Amino acid sequence: GVGVGAAWKAAEVEEGSTVAIFGLGAVGLAVAEGARMRGASKIIGVDLNADKFELGKQFGLTDFINPTTIGDKRVSEVISSSISMEMGLPTYIYVIKEMTDGGADYCFECIGLASLMAEAFSSSREGWGKTVIVGIEMHGSPLVVSPYEIIRGRSICGTYFGGLKPKTHISLLAKKYLDKELNLDPFITHEVGLKDINRAFELLAEGQSLRCLIWMDGCK
């Protein structure tokens, strides 16, 4: 619900807009699903795990960027001369700007790193780009952004539970799922019995699992 709500309520992604999602865990992929439902024309996923692209396509992901592989290419191979370079920003930010003709309309940080939040903000479009912080900063580090970038029209906000109100919105999401408007089944990537619950945690730590069903003995 958090990821879908972030795209639906917190950002209010518009039809035909461009979206960049930083971190493709279960929450990030849920953001992609929410953006797909809202009619986004381009949904870019940023993650170190290349396997997330094929999985993400089921949730509307149209493009994928692995920041570690772009660095091996010359800048001229991935960025046109129309995109100006600024000192100190990672190359992949300019790739996002190239893919979205200037920056994504909506950016979502779904990991919980202040540095990545700042990079998501820098990847948004000048004039109206909006960055939504979904991840909880895991180290207690402050978020530093340039006031100059804010003055030029970018905005940044946080979201609690994706902006959803449980009493009213959870039932709406349930109905959308039953009506096959909301795609949830691909989130269940593994199923184990209760005796193998430790394996479920291992799959999560290894980045192989999105959601794992734990079956009580005799219930499967």
Coordinates of C-alpha atoms in Angstrom, one line a residue:
G1 CA 0.0 0.0 0.0
V2 CA 2.8 2.4 0.8
G3 CA 4.4 2.4 -2.7
V4 CA 1.1 2.5 -4.5
G5 CA -0.1 5.3 -2.2
A6 CA 3.1 7.3 -2.8
A7 CA 2.5 7.4 -6.5
W8 CA -1.3 7.8 -6.2
K9 CA -1.8 10.1 -3.2
A10 CA 1.6 11.7 -2.2
A11 CA 2.8 12.5 -5.7
E12 CA -0.5 12.4 -7.6
V13 CA 1.4 11.1 -10.7
E14 CA -0.3 12.5 -13.8
E15 CA -1.1 10.6 -17.0
G16 CA 1.7 10.8 -19.5
S17 CA 4.3 11.9 -16.9
T18 CA 7.8 10.5 -16.4
V19 CA 8.8 8.7 -13.2
A20 CA 12.2 7.6 -11.7
I21 CA 12.2 5.2 -8.8
F22 CA 15.4 4.7 -6.7
G23 CA 15.4 1.3 -5.2
L24 CA 13.4 -1.6 -6.5
G25 CA 12.5 -3.6 -3.5
A26 CA 8.9 -4.4 -2.7
V27 CA 8.1 -0.7 -2.0
G28 CA 9.9 0.6 -5.1
L29 CA 8.1 -1.9 -7.3
A30 CA 4.8 -0.9 -5.7
V31 CA 5.6 2.7 -6.6
A32 CA 6.0 1.5 -10.2
E33 CA 2.6 -0.3 -10.0
G34 CA 1.0 2.9 -8.7
A35 CA 2.6 5.0 -11.4
R36 CA 1.4 2.5 -14.0
M37 CA -2.1 2.7 -12.7
R38 CA -1.9 6.5 -12.9
G39 CA -0.9 6.3 -16.6
A40 CA 2.8 7.4 -16.4
S41 CA 4.4 7.2 -19.9
K42 CA 7.9 6.3 -18.7
I43 CA 8.8 4.5 -15.4
I44 CA 12.6 4.3 -14.8
G45 CA 13.9 1.9 -12.1
V46 CA 17.3 2.5 -10.5
D47 CA 18.8 -0.5 -8.7
L48 CA 22.1 -2.4 -8.3
N49 CA 20.4 -5.7 -9.0
A50 CA 19.9 -6.2 -12.7
D51 CA 17.4 -9.0 -12.1
K52 CA 14.9 -6.4 -10.9
F53 CA 14.3 -5.2 -14.4
E54 CA 12.6 -8.3 -15.7
L55 CA 10.6 -8.5 -12.5
G56 CA 9.8 -4.8 -12.6
K57 CA 8.3 -5.0 -16.1
Q58 CA 5.4 -6.8 -14.5
F59 CA 4.7 -3.6 -12.6
G60 CA 5.0 -1.2 -15.5
L61 CA 8.8 -0.5 -15.4
T62 CA 9.8 0.7 -18.9
D63 CA 13.5 1.4 -18.3
F64 CA 16.3 0.3 -16.0
I65 CA 19.5 1.9 -14.8
N66 CA 22.3 0.2 -12.9
P67 CA 24.5 3.0 -11.6
T68 CA 27.5 0.8 -11.3
T69 CA 27.6 -0.2 -15.0
I70 CA 27.1 3.2 -16.4
G71 CA 30.3 4.4 -14.9
D72 CA 32.2 2.0 -17.1
K73 CA 31.1 3.8 -20.2
R74 CA 32.3 7.1 -21.6
V75 CA 29.9 9.9 -20.8
S76 CA 29.6 10.6 -24.5
E77 CA 28.1 7.1 -25.1
V78 CA 25.1 7.7 -22.8
I79 CA 24.6 11.5 -22.7
S80 CA 24.0 13.8 -25.6
S81 CA 25.6 17.3 -25.9
S82 CA 22.2 18.8 -25.1
I83 CA 22.5 17.8 -21.5
S84 CA 24.9 20.0 -19.6
M85 CA 27.1 18.4 -17.0
E86 CA 27.6 19.7 -13.5
M87 CA 30.5 18.8 -11.2
G88 CA 29.9 16.3 -8.5
L89 CA 26.8 14.5 -9.7
P90 CA 26.9 10.8 -10.7
T91 CA 26.8 10.1 -14.4
Y92 CA 23.5 8.1 -14.1
I93 CA 21.6 11.2 -13.1
Y94 CA 22.4 12.7 -16.5
V95 CA 21.2 9.5 -18.1
I96 CA 17.9 10.0 -16.4
K97 CA 17.8 13.5 -17.6
E98 CA 18.6 12.3 -21.2
M99 CA 15.8 9.7 -21.0
T100 CA 13.2 12.2 -19.8
D101 CA 14.3 15.2 -21.8
G102 CA 15.5 17.2 -18.8
G103 CA 14.6 15.3 -15.7
A104 CA 11.8 13.1 -14.4
D105 CA 8.5 14.7 -13.4
Y106 CA 8.3 12.6 -10.3
C107 CA 11.2 10.9 -8.4
F108 CA 10.8 8.4 -5.5
E109 CA 13.5 7.4 -3.1
C110 CA 12.7 4.0 -1.7
I111 CA 15.9 2.9 0.1
G112 CA 16.5 5.2 3.0
L113 CA 19.9 6.9 2.2
A114 CA 20.2 10.7 2.4
S115 CA 22.8 10.7 -0.4
L116 CA 20.3 8.8 -2.7
M117 CA 17.5 11.2 -1.7
A118 CA 19.7 14.1 -2.9
E119 CA 20.4 12.3 -6.1
A120 CA 16.8 11.6 -6.7
F121 CA 16.1 15.3 -6.1
S122 CA 18.8 16.3 -8.7
S123 CA 17.2 13.9 -11.2
S124 CA 13.9 15.7 -11.1
R125 CA 12.9 18.3 -13.7
E126 CA 13.5 22.0 -13.2
G127 CA 10.3 24.0 -13.0
W128 CA 8.0 21.4 -11.5
G129 CA 9.9 18.2 -10.6
K130 CA 8.6 16.5 -7.4
T131 CA 10.7 14.1 -5.3
V132 CA 8.9 11.9 -2.7
I133 CA 10.9 10.4 0.1
V134 CA 9.5 7.0 0.9
G135 CA 12.5 5.3 2.5
I136 CA 13.4 5.9 6.1
E137 CA 17.0 7.2 6.4
M138 CA 18.9 4.3 8.0
H139 CA 21.9 6.2 9.3
G140 CA 20.3 9.3 10.7
S141 CA 22.2 11.4 8.1
P142 CA 20.8 14.8 7.2
L143 CA 19.4 15.5 3.7
V144 CA 21.3 18.4 2.0
V145 CA 19.8 20.1 -1.1
S146 CA 20.6 23.3 -2.7
P147 CA 18.2 26.2 -2.1
Y148 CA 19.0 27.3 -5.6
E149 CA 17.5 24.1 -7.0
I150 CA 14.3 24.6 -4.9
I151 CA 14.0 28.2 -6.2
R152 CA 14.1 26.9 -9.7
G153 CA 10.9 25.0 -9.1
R154 CA 11.8 21.6 -7.8
S155 CA 10.1 20.3 -4.6
I156 CA 10.6 17.5 -2.1
C157 CA 8.3 15.9 0.4
G158 CA 8.0 13.0 2.6
T159 CA 5.1 10.6 3.0
Y160 CA 3.6 8.5 5.8
F161 CA 2.0 5.3 4.6
G162 CA 2.0 6.6 1.1
G163 CA -0.5 9.3 2.0
L164 CA -3.2 6.6 2.4
K165 CA -5.9 6.6 5.0
P166 CA -6.4 3.0 6.1
K167 CA -10.2 3.3 6.9
T168 CA -11.0 4.6 3.4
H169 CA -8.2 3.6 1.0
I170 CA -7.4 0.0 1.9
S171 CA -10.8 -1.1 0.9
L172 CA -10.4 0.8 -2.4
L173 CA -7.1 -1.0 -3.1
A174 CA -8.7 -4.3 -2.3
K175 CA -11.5 -3.6 -4.8
K176 CA -8.9 -2.6 -7.4
Y177 CA -7.1 -5.9 -6.8
L178 CA -10.4 -7.9 -7.1
D179 CA -11.2 -6.0 -10.3
K180 CA -7.7 -6.8 -11.7
E181 CA -6.7 -3.2 -11.8
L182 CA -4.1 -3.6 -9.2
N183 CA -1.4 -6.1 -9.8
L184 CA -0.3 -7.8 -6.5
D185 CA 0.3 -11.5 -7.3
P186 CA 3.9 -11.0 -8.6
F187 CA 4.9 -9.6 -5.2
I188 CA 4.7 -13.1 -3.8
T189 CA 8.0 -14.6 -5.1
H190 CA 8.5 -17.5 -2.6
E191 CA 6.5 -19.7 -0.3
V192 CA 7.9 -21.8 2.5
G193 CA 6.6 -23.8 5.4
L194 CA 6.8 -22.6 9.0
K195 CA 9.8 -24.9 9.7
D196 CA 11.7 -23.1 6.9
I197 CA 11.0 -19.6 8.2
N198 CA 14.7 -18.8 8.5
R199 CA 15.1 -19.5 4.8
A200 CA 12.5 -16.7 4.2
F201 CA 14.7 -14.3 6.1
E202 CA 17.7 -15.4 4.1
L203 CA 15.9 -14.9 0.8
L204 CA 15.0 -11.4 1.9
A205 CA 18.6 -10.6 3.0
E206 CA 20.0 -11.9 -0.3
G207 CA 17.6 -9.7 -2.3
Q208 CA 15.9 -12.7 -4.0
S209 CA 12.5 -12.3 -2.3
L210 CA 9.9 -9.5 -2.5
R211 CA 7.3 -11.1 -0.3
C212 CA 7.4 -14.7 1.0
L213 CA 4.3 -16.5 2.2
I214 CA 4.9 -18.5 5.4
W215 CA 2.5 -21.5 5.6
M216 CA 1.6 -22.9 9.0
D217 CA 2.2 -26.6 9.2
G218 CA -0.7 -28.5 7.5
C219 CA -2.2 -25.4 5.9
K220 CA -0.6 -25.4 2.5

